[in-house]
Amino acid sequence: MNSDQRRSSGALLVSLAIAVMLLTGAGVKAEDGYRLWLRYDPLPQQMIELYRPRVTSIVATGGSATMDAIRVELAGGCAGLLGGPVLVAEKVDRDGAVVAGTPKSSPLIASLNWPLAGLGPEGFRIRSVKLGGRAATVIAANSEIGALYGAFHFLRLLQTQQSINNLNISQKPRLQLRMLNHWDNLDGSVERGYAGRSLWNWQELPDKVDPRLRDYARANASLGVNGSALNNVNANSRSLSAEYLRKAAAIAGVFRPYGVRVYLSARFSAPIELGGLKTADPFDPEVATWWKKKADEIYQLIPDFGGFLVKANSEGQPGPRTYNRNHVDGANMLAAAVAPHNGIVIWRAFVYDMKEGYDRAGAAYGNLQPFDGKFAANVLLQVKNGPIDFQPREPFHPLFGAMPKTQLAPELQITQEYLGFSNHLAFLAPMWREFFDSDTFAKGAGSTVTKIADGSLYNQRLTGIAGVANTGSDLNWSGHHFAQANWYAFGRLAWNPDLASKQIADEWIRMTFTNDPKTVSALTRVMLESHESLVDYMTPLGLHHIMWGGHHYGPAPWWDKEKRGDWNPTYYHRADERGLGFDRTKTGSNSVSQYHPPTRDLFADLKTCPEKFLAWFHHVPWDYRMRSGRIFWDELALHYQRGVDWVRATRKEWDKLANVIDADRHAAVAKKLAIQERDAIHWRDACLLYFQTFSKRPLPDGVEKPRKTLEEYQAKSLAW
Ligand code: GCW
């Protein structure tokens, strides 16, 4: 080949490559998942034609950073979705303007004289109107952050291909504080993080701020998440040092235009470690003064600082009880320090001291319930959804409905500590729905957890919810492409805890993958079934905490080596010749009595207890007759098998989508699903072989033979 030929064949290759790229839409960007659900790729032509006349220009006047963000998001988002530039204008001079802002930022919105008071500080209204005879869409709010939320909502309508004719939408968040809790350490590691390293680069801060943090804030704002606790609740005092506060202030500066306020986890003994005091006793005036001064210093640097998040006297953390004071003494002392700045204290209820013969499931109630009505007005008591610890399934925490005079905030875990890390596809909205929909009967029928969380049951003044984040430095943020859906679901439920799982899944799929109806319905089904299937192959029928010690990945029901008895799976499942499960009724720990009747009685009676909670509340005889007519042992085994079958079917389903999902993400998810199948088989075999040593019964028909021996499963934990 001479050089001319080489050149021309090279040119041909290039033009071919371009043609292929144009046809497939590939090559523009690797589909690495970085854009989350905020992808603004062109919609199908017929949608563009429908939308185009209604989106010709963006009118979002005002010079603040938040108004800038609104302009950029709307103009960039609409241009991307509509496949061509959208004008940014000062006024409405044509049909199709999208006007966004507040009565203060926009004379136009002011001139409408809309009654906006009912929207509160963060709500928005979106309406199709005529302005000076021209068709326009107005996104109005009392605050710029409200307008930003409205802008994201408008974009979501486009992304999910909803009609934008005759819009008349008013929304406001049901809970006030909607925050992520990051268990990020100062060395860049993330406790229970499965998506790389921490997003905060403490080494480089404050001089260098990763531009990615802006995208983190955008993603949160798109859901209405308005708080971020930056550091691990297993806190290092240094987070509160002058040096680290300057770093946190730099982060707060990036988050501010997006309405995300920064919170910090406070180590209770910081006055000793940072302040050189001899004690951290909350009744010591020097200690109280130290915290007051610390709060003043923080607010100097971060004027909109949210407040402190505290894990005290839990799992080795210091706390007021270290000094013979109680939780209220500690929380209220900190609350007094931040109160002058309108800050708050979020005190965690995750407290369970090990005592001989005690039941961990009843411990938080025992520790905190007696303090009902004693916490200061700016304290939220943050309670995990279930009484033990973010298990694949737990009944709701009995503190919900038991502290009518205390401001409770649910804590959910978005990161999948006990749910297969970021290797397993498990959409958590259905699990959280089950929690929110639980009826506590605290004030009669209909006293759901939702009504406690949103403050309506007890007129709770300050409301909130936290999700332990699953974000990290991985390009796709959450480790598994589908784990992004859990961040999304958390934010959407924090905004409106009545949203249906199906709607959340549907929105997310459309925004993240495709609007193709067949694919949307196939993926919605997969997502909605995924959590129950994970429960099937991990902890069916009320089993819990049977994971490998320490890392909590994979099964180890035989595990009994932890220094604390209540960290051992054997403590929880109590398998013996008679049966399986923890008796929490009168004949056992009786912690079922922490629930109100009739829930209490329902759970306490083996016959009426929902089967999904059977081994949670009862020591169930192996031959107990289940509703299906099968004995408990057989039913248990079939659940394990069902979980495995589901993963296999899902792999097939996913394979079928190879030509509708981009190659990069398709391959990445396929790889994860292969791991999930391997793990599900491992779970089934290891658990059934182990429990069989007690049940002494054969596996029922339909359950596959284990692949290895029990000894082999016991010898080595699942690798991840
Ligand atoms: O779920 C457990 C985790 C710990 C965590 C603790 C908590 C931050 O195993 O890693 O510590 O809960 O919620 O405080």
XYZ file of C-alpha atoms and ligand atoms in Angstrom:
734
model
C 0.000 0.000 0.000
C 1.522 3.340 -1.017
C 1.125 6.382 1.114
C -1.775 7.770 -0.934
C -3.666 4.556 -0.657
C -2.987 4.501 3.027
C -4.266 8.029 3.353
C -7.436 7.341 1.446
C -8.186 4.117 3.279
C -7.557 6.010 6.492
C -10.034 8.678 5.389
C -12.575 6.040 4.541
C -12.198 4.476 7.920
C -12.715 7.804 9.592
C -15.839 8.569 7.610
C -17.179 5.107 8.257
C -16.555 5.508 11.918
C -18.386 8.823 11.860
C -21.336 7.247 10.070
C -21.478 4.447 12.609
C -21.244 6.941 15.411
C -24.077 8.986 13.966
C -26.242 5.965 13.473
C -25.727 4.467 16.864
C -25.362 7.685 18.755
C -22.247 6.138 20.197
C -18.859 7.683 20.511
C -20.241 10.940 21.810
C -19.446 9.945 25.326
C -18.770 6.667 27.034
C -21.936 5.704 28.854
C -20.340 5.620 32.264
C -23.434 6.627 34.223
C -21.888 9.875 35.392
C -24.881 11.908 34.296
C -27.222 9.936 36.568
C -30.869 10.731 35.799
C -29.937 14.177 34.558
C -29.244 13.090 31.022
C -30.504 15.556 28.512
C -30.093 13.638 25.264
C -32.451 14.480 22.388
C -35.974 13.137 22.706
C -37.663 11.319 19.821
C -38.531 13.654 16.957
C -42.300 13.580 17.526
C -41.813 14.677 21.142
C -39.468 17.441 20.080
C -42.110 18.683 17.683
C -44.714 18.678 20.440
C -42.520 20.459 22.953
C -40.621 22.856 20.735
C -43.351 25.534 20.401
C -43.714 25.566 24.169
C -40.016 25.838 24.908
C -38.439 28.545 22.794
C -36.720 30.670 25.402
C -35.729 30.717 29.037
C -36.498 33.834 31.023
C -34.916 33.528 34.441
C -33.684 36.917 35.458
C -31.671 37.681 38.562
C -28.003 37.656 39.265
C -27.663 35.182 42.122
C -25.773 31.920 41.874
C -29.035 30.025 42.229
C -30.639 31.955 39.373
C -27.530 31.192 37.328
C -27.970 27.540 38.135
C -31.631 27.668 37.074
C -30.736 29.326 33.781
C -27.946 26.905 33.009
C -30.028 23.853 33.909
C -33.112 24.933 31.998
C -31.269 26.210 28.940
C -28.837 23.300 28.826
C -31.458 20.711 29.675
C -34.041 21.963 27.195
C -31.476 22.442 24.439
C -30.230 18.905 24.934
C -33.669 17.338 25.074
C -34.964 19.333 22.125
C -31.848 18.803 20.080
C -31.106 22.474 19.429
C -30.315 25.714 21.206
C -32.867 27.426 23.398
C -32.624 31.176 23.789
C -31.853 32.743 27.127
C -33.842 35.973 27.159
C -34.522 38.917 29.436
C -38.169 39.146 28.612
C -41.033 37.323 27.024
C -40.989 38.398 23.390
C -42.300 35.259 21.735
C -44.532 32.290 22.391
C -42.965 29.452 24.323
C -41.037 31.270 27.026
C -40.282 29.340 30.183
C -40.208 31.899 32.960
C -38.661 30.894 36.269
C -37.990 32.698 39.508
C -39.532 34.406 42.504
C -41.554 37.598 42.818
C -38.292 39.176 43.951
C -36.050 37.942 41.165
C -38.591 38.438 38.412
C -40.787 41.528 37.946
C -42.843 39.412 35.610
C -43.632 36.858 38.290
C -44.281 39.659 40.769
C -46.773 41.177 38.363
C -48.788 37.952 38.329
C -49.635 38.446 41.984
C -50.020 34.732 42.541
C -50.772 33.709 46.104
C -47.608 31.717 46.792
C -47.662 31.661 50.578
C -49.119 28.150 50.691
C -46.063 26.786 48.896
C -43.835 27.451 51.874
C -40.140 28.193 51.537
C -39.297 25.344 49.152
C -42.425 24.661 47.112
C -43.114 25.728 43.536
C -45.938 26.322 41.119
C -45.771 25.558 37.420
C -48.508 26.943 35.215
C -49.192 27.379 31.539
C -50.311 30.970 31.083
C -50.618 33.801 28.603
C -48.287 36.707 29.201
C -49.112 39.757 27.134
C -50.949 37.493 24.737
C -48.041 35.059 24.424
C -48.105 31.448 25.554
C -45.649 30.827 28.362
C -44.887 28.438 31.182
C -44.205 30.034 34.552
C -42.239 28.322 37.305
C -42.757 30.429 40.411
C -41.715 30.022 44.018
C -41.174 31.998 47.179
C -37.476 31.248 47.174
C -34.962 30.745 44.426
C -34.345 27.229 45.688
C -38.065 26.537 45.265
C -37.778 27.826 41.704
C -34.775 25.544 41.137
C -36.820 22.566 42.351
C -39.559 23.663 39.964
C -37.068 23.874 37.096
C -35.938 20.315 37.742
C -39.541 19.203 37.925
C -40.239 20.825 34.566
C -37.228 19.080 33.049
C -38.426 15.789 34.500
C -41.750 16.252 32.694
C -39.846 16.541 29.433
C -37.467 13.712 30.222
C -40.339 11.374 31.000
C -42.348 12.648 28.037
C -45.320 14.051 29.926
C -47.609 16.624 28.441
C -46.582 20.204 29.144
C -49.795 21.739 27.836
C -52.086 23.313 30.406
C -49.775 22.746 33.318
C -51.083 23.616 36.744
C -48.872 22.001 39.328
C -48.245 23.029 42.929
C -45.857 21.071 45.077
C -43.996 21.449 48.296
C -41.893 18.993 50.229
C -43.692 17.122 52.981
C -40.609 16.851 55.179
C -38.414 19.789 56.015
C -35.015 18.228 56.341
C -34.130 15.830 53.571
C -30.567 14.849 54.026
C -27.855 12.450 53.081
C -25.575 11.106 55.782
C -22.124 10.313 54.497
C -20.126 7.833 56.507
C -16.971 9.299 54.989
C -13.721 9.286 56.891
C -11.045 11.950 56.717
C -8.616 9.519 55.077
C -10.928 9.231 52.088
C -12.355 5.842 52.959
C -16.097 5.384 53.296
C -17.573 3.176 55.987
C -19.977 0.820 54.243
C -19.224 2.548 50.955
C -19.170 0.426 47.817
C -18.603 3.017 45.126
C -14.988 3.969 45.479
C -13.514 6.594 47.740
C -15.059 9.613 49.408
C -16.186 12.413 47.136
C -14.550 14.926 49.447
C -10.859 15.289 48.890
C -9.853 16.632 52.289
C -6.187 16.770 51.276
C -6.802 19.210 48.469
C -9.527 21.251 50.119
C -10.082 24.161 50.534
C -7.728 25.361 47.795
C -8.894 22.902 45.241
C -12.544 21.971 45.046
C -13.425 19.083 42.777
C -15.875 20.376 40.127
C -17.702 17.114 40.599
C -19.139 18.453 43.846
C -21.306 20.768 41.839
C -22.818 17.798 40.044
C -23.385 16.114 43.389
C -25.284 19.181 44.562
C -27.230 19.379 41.291
C -28.274 15.757 41.567
C -29.475 16.329 45.101
C -31.310 19.512 44.178
C -33.035 17.667 41.341
C -34.664 15.526 44.050
C -35.071 18.197 46.679
C -32.386 16.816 48.995
C -31.386 19.831 51.059
C -28.796 18.606 53.536
C -25.555 16.676 53.561
C -23.756 15.484 56.664
C -20.225 15.234 55.346
C -18.426 12.984 57.779
C -18.911 9.614 59.383
C -21.048 9.373 62.500
C -18.146 7.367 63.873
C -16.586 10.782 63.960
C -13.101 12.100 64.148
C -12.827 15.272 66.246
C -10.553 16.803 63.645
C -13.602 17.411 61.469
C -14.368 20.253 63.861
C -10.854 21.722 63.858
C -10.309 25.150 62.324
C -8.387 23.546 59.490
C -11.171 21.134 58.552
C -13.910 23.701 59.050
C -12.316 25.792 56.316
C -12.426 22.746 54.085
C -16.071 22.100 54.944
C -16.799 25.770 54.227
C -15.400 25.366 50.717
C -17.738 22.445 50.142
C -20.650 24.428 51.562
C -19.848 27.182 49.082
C -20.357 24.805 46.164
C -23.534 23.320 47.602
C -25.159 26.621 48.597
C -26.583 27.678 45.222
C -28.294 24.297 45.059
C -29.924 24.552 48.457
C -27.849 21.792 50.052
C -26.780 22.741 53.565
C -23.789 21.192 55.217
C -23.984 19.301 58.535
C -21.155 17.731 60.477
C -21.005 14.678 62.666
C -19.709 15.761 66.042
C -17.631 13.543 68.249
C -18.913 14.011 71.755
C -15.446 14.011 73.262
C -14.169 16.782 70.960
C -13.790 19.261 73.850
C -11.101 16.959 75.242
C -9.413 16.044 71.989
C -9.564 19.454 70.346
C -10.077 21.794 73.268
C -7.699 20.202 75.742
C -10.393 20.043 78.419
C -10.311 17.300 81.010
C -13.858 16.199 80.409
C -16.690 16.313 77.915
C -19.328 16.158 80.660
C -22.293 18.109 79.288
C -22.953 19.585 82.722
C -19.489 21.086 82.952
C -19.821 24.810 82.132
C -16.467 24.826 80.360
C -17.654 22.056 78.087
C -20.872 23.871 77.229
C -18.881 27.051 76.539
C -16.468 25.155 74.328
C -19.325 23.909 72.174
C -20.904 27.368 72.048
C -17.650 28.869 70.858
C -17.203 26.055 68.386
C -20.670 26.702 67.008
C -19.913 30.424 66.709
C -16.707 29.628 64.848
C -18.537 27.300 62.458
C -21.255 29.831 61.693
C -18.633 32.477 60.998
C -17.325 30.245 58.237
C -20.567 28.590 57.161
C -23.442 30.973 57.883
C -26.066 28.455 56.772
C -24.515 25.489 58.589
C -27.268 22.952 59.301
C -26.100 21.543 62.602
C -24.597 18.525 64.313
C -25.309 14.859 63.769
C -24.360 12.738 66.767
C -23.805 9.054 67.411
C -23.329 8.865 71.141
C -22.783 5.922 73.448
C -23.196 3.537 70.609
C -20.711 0.983 69.331
C -17.880 2.457 71.349
C -18.524 6.122 70.585
C -18.256 8.536 73.513
C -21.377 10.228 74.772
C -23.017 11.819 77.784
C -23.351 8.467 79.503
C -19.584 8.276 79.611
C -19.982 11.020 82.247
C -23.054 9.580 83.960
C -25.375 11.947 82.142
C -28.140 10.888 79.812
C -28.979 11.316 76.155
C -31.143 14.367 76.769
C -28.384 16.064 78.750
C -26.000 15.573 75.859
C -28.363 16.477 73.042
C -29.756 19.574 74.716
C -26.325 20.920 75.594
C -25.325 20.757 71.923
C -28.710 22.108 70.894
C -28.154 25.168 73.070
C -24.848 25.810 71.319
C -26.379 25.942 67.832
C -29.769 27.412 68.760
C -28.676 31.077 68.489
C -27.780 30.353 64.869
C -30.974 28.430 64.115
C -28.965 25.246 63.925
C -30.221 21.850 64.936
C -28.934 18.694 66.544
C -29.725 15.320 65.094
C -29.306 12.755 67.833
C -29.222 9.139 66.748
C -31.319 6.532 68.515
C -29.051 3.695 67.400
C -28.079 2.740 70.929
C -27.878 -0.854 72.095
C -25.701 -1.730 75.048
C -25.073 -5.377 75.364
C -26.516 -6.886 78.481
C -26.779 -10.527 79.452
C -29.915 -12.012 78.004
C -31.141 -8.786 76.438
C -32.800 -8.412 73.049
C -31.041 -5.985 70.750
C -34.297 -5.356 68.894
C -35.746 -3.807 72.040
C -32.702 -1.832 73.102
C -33.136 1.521 71.333
C -36.685 1.757 72.652
C -35.455 0.987 76.154
C -32.716 3.581 75.917
C -34.612 6.460 74.351
C -38.343 6.109 74.900
C -38.195 7.197 78.566
C -36.971 10.611 77.386
C -40.078 11.425 75.392
C -40.871 15.111 75.680
C -37.481 16.023 77.103
C -35.497 16.958 74.015
C -35.045 20.633 73.090
C -37.074 22.184 70.280
C -34.151 22.092 67.863
C -33.373 18.410 68.342
C -34.424 15.658 65.967
C -34.140 12.083 67.145
C -32.996 10.044 64.166
C -34.359 6.503 64.251
C -33.446 3.709 61.856
C -36.365 2.225 59.954
C -36.100 -1.055 61.811
C -35.188 -1.969 65.384
C -31.949 -3.788 64.568
C -29.839 -2.542 61.731
C -30.755 -1.991 58.098
C -31.526 -5.636 57.459
C -32.978 -6.705 54.108
C -36.299 -6.768 55.913
C -37.290 -5.561 59.353
C -40.594 -4.640 60.909
C -40.829 -0.903 61.587
C -38.964 0.456 64.598
C -41.252 0.500 67.652
C -40.058 4.011 68.579
C -42.311 5.251 65.767
C -45.545 5.850 67.567
C -43.974 5.629 71.009
C -42.589 9.167 71.385
C -45.461 11.555 70.642
C -43.670 14.513 72.239
C -40.370 14.005 70.462
C -39.400 15.064 66.970
C -38.515 11.847 65.187
C -36.742 11.568 61.853
C -36.392 8.237 60.053
C -32.935 7.076 59.012
C -32.769 4.853 55.929
C -29.700 3.208 54.497
C -29.252 3.828 50.791
C -25.888 2.102 50.682
C -26.440 -1.658 50.611
C -24.470 -2.758 53.646
C -26.524 -5.886 54.253
C -27.983 -6.109 50.778
C -25.154 -7.351 48.614
C -23.201 -4.094 48.488
C -23.208 -2.426 45.078
C -23.097 -5.856 43.473
C -26.757 -6.759 43.790
C -29.611 -5.137 41.957
C -32.063 -4.287 44.724
C -34.429 -1.372 44.283
C -35.223 -0.189 47.772
C -38.327 1.938 47.234
C -40.628 -1.038 47.962
C -38.790 -1.705 51.228
C -39.112 1.915 52.253
C -42.768 1.973 51.169
C -43.432 -0.996 53.439
C -41.863 1.000 56.265
C -43.752 4.230 55.564
C -47.047 2.374 55.154
C -46.683 0.467 58.429
C -49.536 1.289 60.747
C -48.285 1.955 64.261
C -51.853 2.283 65.586
C -50.401 4.850 67.998
C -53.528 6.974 67.630
C -55.804 4.313 66.259
C -55.953 2.858 62.770
C -54.215 4.912 60.102
C -51.356 6.108 62.342
C -48.808 5.256 59.704
C -45.102 5.881 59.905
C -45.587 8.384 57.070
C -47.842 10.471 59.281
C -45.292 10.402 62.060
C -42.456 11.303 59.711
C -44.286 14.156 58.023
C -45.327 15.531 61.387
C -49.065 15.318 60.810
C -49.891 12.739 63.492
C -48.410 14.668 66.401
C -48.101 18.178 64.953
C -44.374 17.791 64.942
C -42.884 21.212 64.222
C -39.540 20.152 62.784
C -39.506 17.153 60.462
C -36.782 15.334 58.604
C -35.385 12.189 57.103
C -31.871 10.936 56.461
C -30.462 8.425 54.016
C -27.014 6.927 54.464
C -25.490 7.780 51.109
C -24.302 5.290 48.506
C -22.185 7.799 46.613
C -18.469 7.610 46.013
C -15.721 8.430 43.572
C -16.759 5.768 41.048
C -17.647 7.417 37.764
C -21.199 6.124 38.065
C -21.441 7.481 41.644
C -23.070 4.443 43.225
C -21.053 1.430 42.097
C -23.963 -0.288 40.340
C -25.922 1.565 37.693
C -29.136 0.455 39.351
C -27.949 1.596 42.771
C -28.377 5.137 41.484
C -32.091 4.400 41.594
C -31.892 4.115 45.367
C -30.413 7.580 45.735
C -33.165 8.764 43.420
C -35.873 6.902 45.342
C -34.671 8.230 48.673
C -34.858 11.815 47.445
C -38.273 11.378 45.874
C -39.717 9.753 49.001
C -38.187 12.401 51.230
C -40.026 14.955 49.115
C -43.261 12.979 49.119
C -43.393 9.880 51.316
C -46.649 8.849 49.630
C -45.113 8.272 46.207
C -45.632 4.789 44.794
C -42.575 2.641 44.119
C -43.830 2.041 40.610
C -43.930 5.722 39.806
C -40.429 6.229 41.153
C -39.072 3.311 39.143
C -40.877 4.438 36.023
C -39.511 7.984 36.256
C -36.015 6.827 36.984
C -35.893 4.330 34.118
C -37.186 6.901 31.650
C -34.674 9.480 32.792
C -31.749 7.105 33.117
C -32.188 4.518 30.393
C -35.015 4.861 27.951
C -38.612 5.872 27.337
C -39.218 2.828 25.164
C -42.498 1.491 26.627
C -41.593 -2.202 26.468
C -38.248 -1.646 28.135
C -39.778 0.625 30.756
C -42.311 -2.007 31.703
C -39.764 -4.836 31.722
C -37.354 -2.885 33.901
C -40.081 -1.604 36.199
C -41.107 -5.171 36.883
C -37.516 -6.221 37.544
C -36.957 -3.324 39.897
C -40.200 -3.803 41.792
C -39.510 -7.497 42.311
C -35.848 -7.122 43.132
C -35.991 -6.385 46.855
C -38.387 -9.227 47.666
C -36.195 -11.573 45.646
C -33.108 -10.517 47.538
C -34.959 -11.205 50.793
C -35.836 -14.624 49.376
C -32.248 -15.652 48.757
C -30.778 -13.940 51.833
C -33.136 -13.750 54.786
C -36.619 -15.086 54.042
C -39.490 -15.440 56.501
C -38.132 -13.079 59.143
C -34.504 -14.199 59.310
C -32.040 -11.399 59.949
C -28.416 -10.559 60.627
C -26.995 -13.851 59.383
C -24.301 -12.161 57.291
C -20.591 -12.837 57.503
C -19.185 -10.917 60.482
C -17.561 -7.544 59.956
C -18.098 -6.887 56.276
C -21.652 -8.253 56.174
C -21.306 -9.630 52.651
C -22.548 -13.122 52.093
C -23.977 -15.636 54.553
C -22.472 -16.976 57.760
C -25.380 -18.201 59.899
C -22.899 -20.363 61.816
C -20.852 -17.333 62.909
C -20.377 -17.048 66.680
C -16.942 -15.522 67.086
C -17.677 -11.812 67.532
C -16.646 -10.288 70.825
C -20.144 -8.996 71.312
C -22.704 -11.785 71.408
C -25.238 -9.617 69.607
C -22.989 -9.285 66.589
C -23.205 -13.027 65.990
C -25.723 -14.536 63.576
C -26.339 -17.381 66.026
C -27.703 -14.805 68.463
C -30.389 -13.839 65.929
C -31.579 -17.054 64.344
C -31.339 -19.369 67.366
C -31.628 -22.495 65.257
C -32.034 -25.714 67.217
C -33.665 -29.092 66.877
C -37.100 -27.582 67.475
C -37.017 -24.761 65.031
C -35.699 -21.400 63.921
C -36.088 -17.771 64.936
C -35.948 -15.304 67.813
C -38.848 -15.534 70.232
C -39.773 -11.932 70.946
C -43.134 -12.815 72.491
C -43.994 -13.300 76.153
C -42.314 -16.676 76.181
C -39.131 -14.977 74.960
C -37.799 -11.415 75.168
C -41.269 -9.895 74.845
C -39.972 -6.910 72.922
C -43.043 -7.336 70.743
C -44.815 -5.545 73.588
C -43.163 -2.315 72.437
C -45.711 -2.149 69.626
C -49.225 -0.838 70.089
C -52.160 -3.195 69.879
C -53.457 -4.564 67.586
C -50.077 -4.706 65.813
C -48.537 -6.151 68.952
C -51.096 -8.963 69.151
C -50.880 -9.618 65.448
C -47.105 -10.034 65.617
C -47.201 -11.940 68.902
C -49.454 -14.722 67.668
C -47.719 -17.253 65.467
C -50.980 -17.742 63.591
C -51.561 -14.097 62.713
C -47.984 -12.903 62.417
C -47.243 -11.981 58.796
C -45.134 -14.837 57.472
C -42.476 -12.399 56.301
C -41.798 -11.657 60.008
C -42.236 -15.165 61.381
C -38.651 -15.888 62.457
C -38.294 -12.284 63.609
C -40.880 -12.690 66.347
C -41.098 -16.432 66.856
C -39.053 -19.530 67.287
C -40.851 -21.377 64.523
C -41.065 -25.184 64.663
C -39.572 -26.809 61.573
C -42.825 -28.587 60.884
C -45.066 -25.577 61.523
C -47.843 -25.574 58.925
C -47.647 -22.484 56.729
C -50.513 -20.856 54.846
C -49.386 -22.628 51.712
C -49.979 -25.965 53.435
C -46.260 -26.706 53.403
C -44.188 -27.055 56.537
C -41.944 -24.162 57.545
C -38.718 -25.934 56.558
C -39.963 -26.651 53.056
C -41.271 -23.131 52.668
C -37.944 -21.692 53.791
C -36.037 -23.798 51.286
C -38.408 -22.839 48.485
C -37.963 -19.155 49.251
C -34.208 -19.546 48.879
C -34.714 -21.317 45.574
C -37.192 -18.701 44.380
C -34.617 -15.993 44.995
C -32.055 -17.809 42.872
C -34.609 -18.417 40.122
C -35.436 -14.740 40.036
C -31.837 -13.711 39.497
C -31.509 -16.226 36.675
C -34.683 -14.985 35.013
C -33.507 -11.405 35.437
C -30.223 -12.169 33.715
C -32.168 -13.514 30.747
C -34.433 -10.495 30.753
C -31.434 -8.200 30.828
C -29.740 -10.075 27.984
C -32.807 -9.436 25.870
C -32.317 -5.713 26.312
C -28.891 -5.735 24.727
C -30.016 -3.685 21.773
C -32.046 -1.106 23.663
C -29.554 -0.302 26.408
C -26.210 1.234 25.490
C -23.383 -1.275 25.322
C -21.335 0.165 28.188
C -24.022 0.112 30.810
C -25.510 -3.096 29.495
C -22.209 -4.896 29.919
C -21.567 -3.410 33.346
C -24.965 -4.468 34.673
C -24.682 -7.909 33.075
C -21.426 -8.419 34.933
C -23.036 -7.451 38.230
C -25.979 -9.752 37.602
C -23.577 -12.642 37.118
C -22.104 -11.893 40.540
C -25.602 -11.650 41.971
C -26.458 -15.111 40.650
C -23.270 -16.584 42.061
C -24.029 -14.964 45.421
C -27.681 -16.000 45.491
C -26.672 -19.633 44.940
C -24.054 -19.306 47.645
C -26.621 -17.854 50.056
C -29.156 -20.584 49.323
C -26.710 -23.424 49.675
C -24.827 -22.180 52.701
C -27.951 -21.288 54.671
C -29.912 -24.415 53.808
C -26.985 -26.746 54.497
C -26.405 -25.101 57.837
C -30.037 -24.969 58.936
C -30.457 -28.549 57.749
C -28.061 -29.673 60.465
C -30.843 -28.663 62.884
C -33.984 -29.393 60.884
C -32.689 -32.811 59.826
C -35.097 -32.778 56.917
C -34.493 -33.268 53.213
C -34.706 -30.420 50.755
C -38.170 -30.348 49.207
C -38.792 -30.991 45.520
C -37.869 -28.051 43.373
C -34.841 -27.036 45.423
C -31.524 -27.702 43.753
C -28.786 -29.717 45.366
C -26.104 -27.582 47.001
C -23.004 -27.025 44.898
C -20.521 -27.486 47.744
C -20.374 -28.862 51.243
C -21.192 -26.845 54.329
C -17.541 -27.023 55.380
C -16.487 -25.465 52.107
C -18.963 -22.615 52.540
C -17.809 -22.113 56.094
C -14.163 -22.024 55.119
C -14.286 -18.935 52.963
C -16.455 -15.854 52.770
C -17.861 -14.703 49.470
C -15.383 -12.494 47.695
C -16.496 -9.144 46.447
O -25.011 -0.681 60.454
C -24.064 -0.458 61.431
C -22.799 -0.459 60.662
C -21.748 0.488 61.192
C -22.391 1.842 61.429
C -23.512 1.683 62.443
C -24.261 2.981 62.701
C -21.425 4.005 61.176
O -22.309 -1.771 60.594
O -20.740 0.548 60.238
O -21.457 2.796 61.855
O -24.451 0.766 61.978
O -25.328 3.148 62.108
O -23.819 3.791 63.479
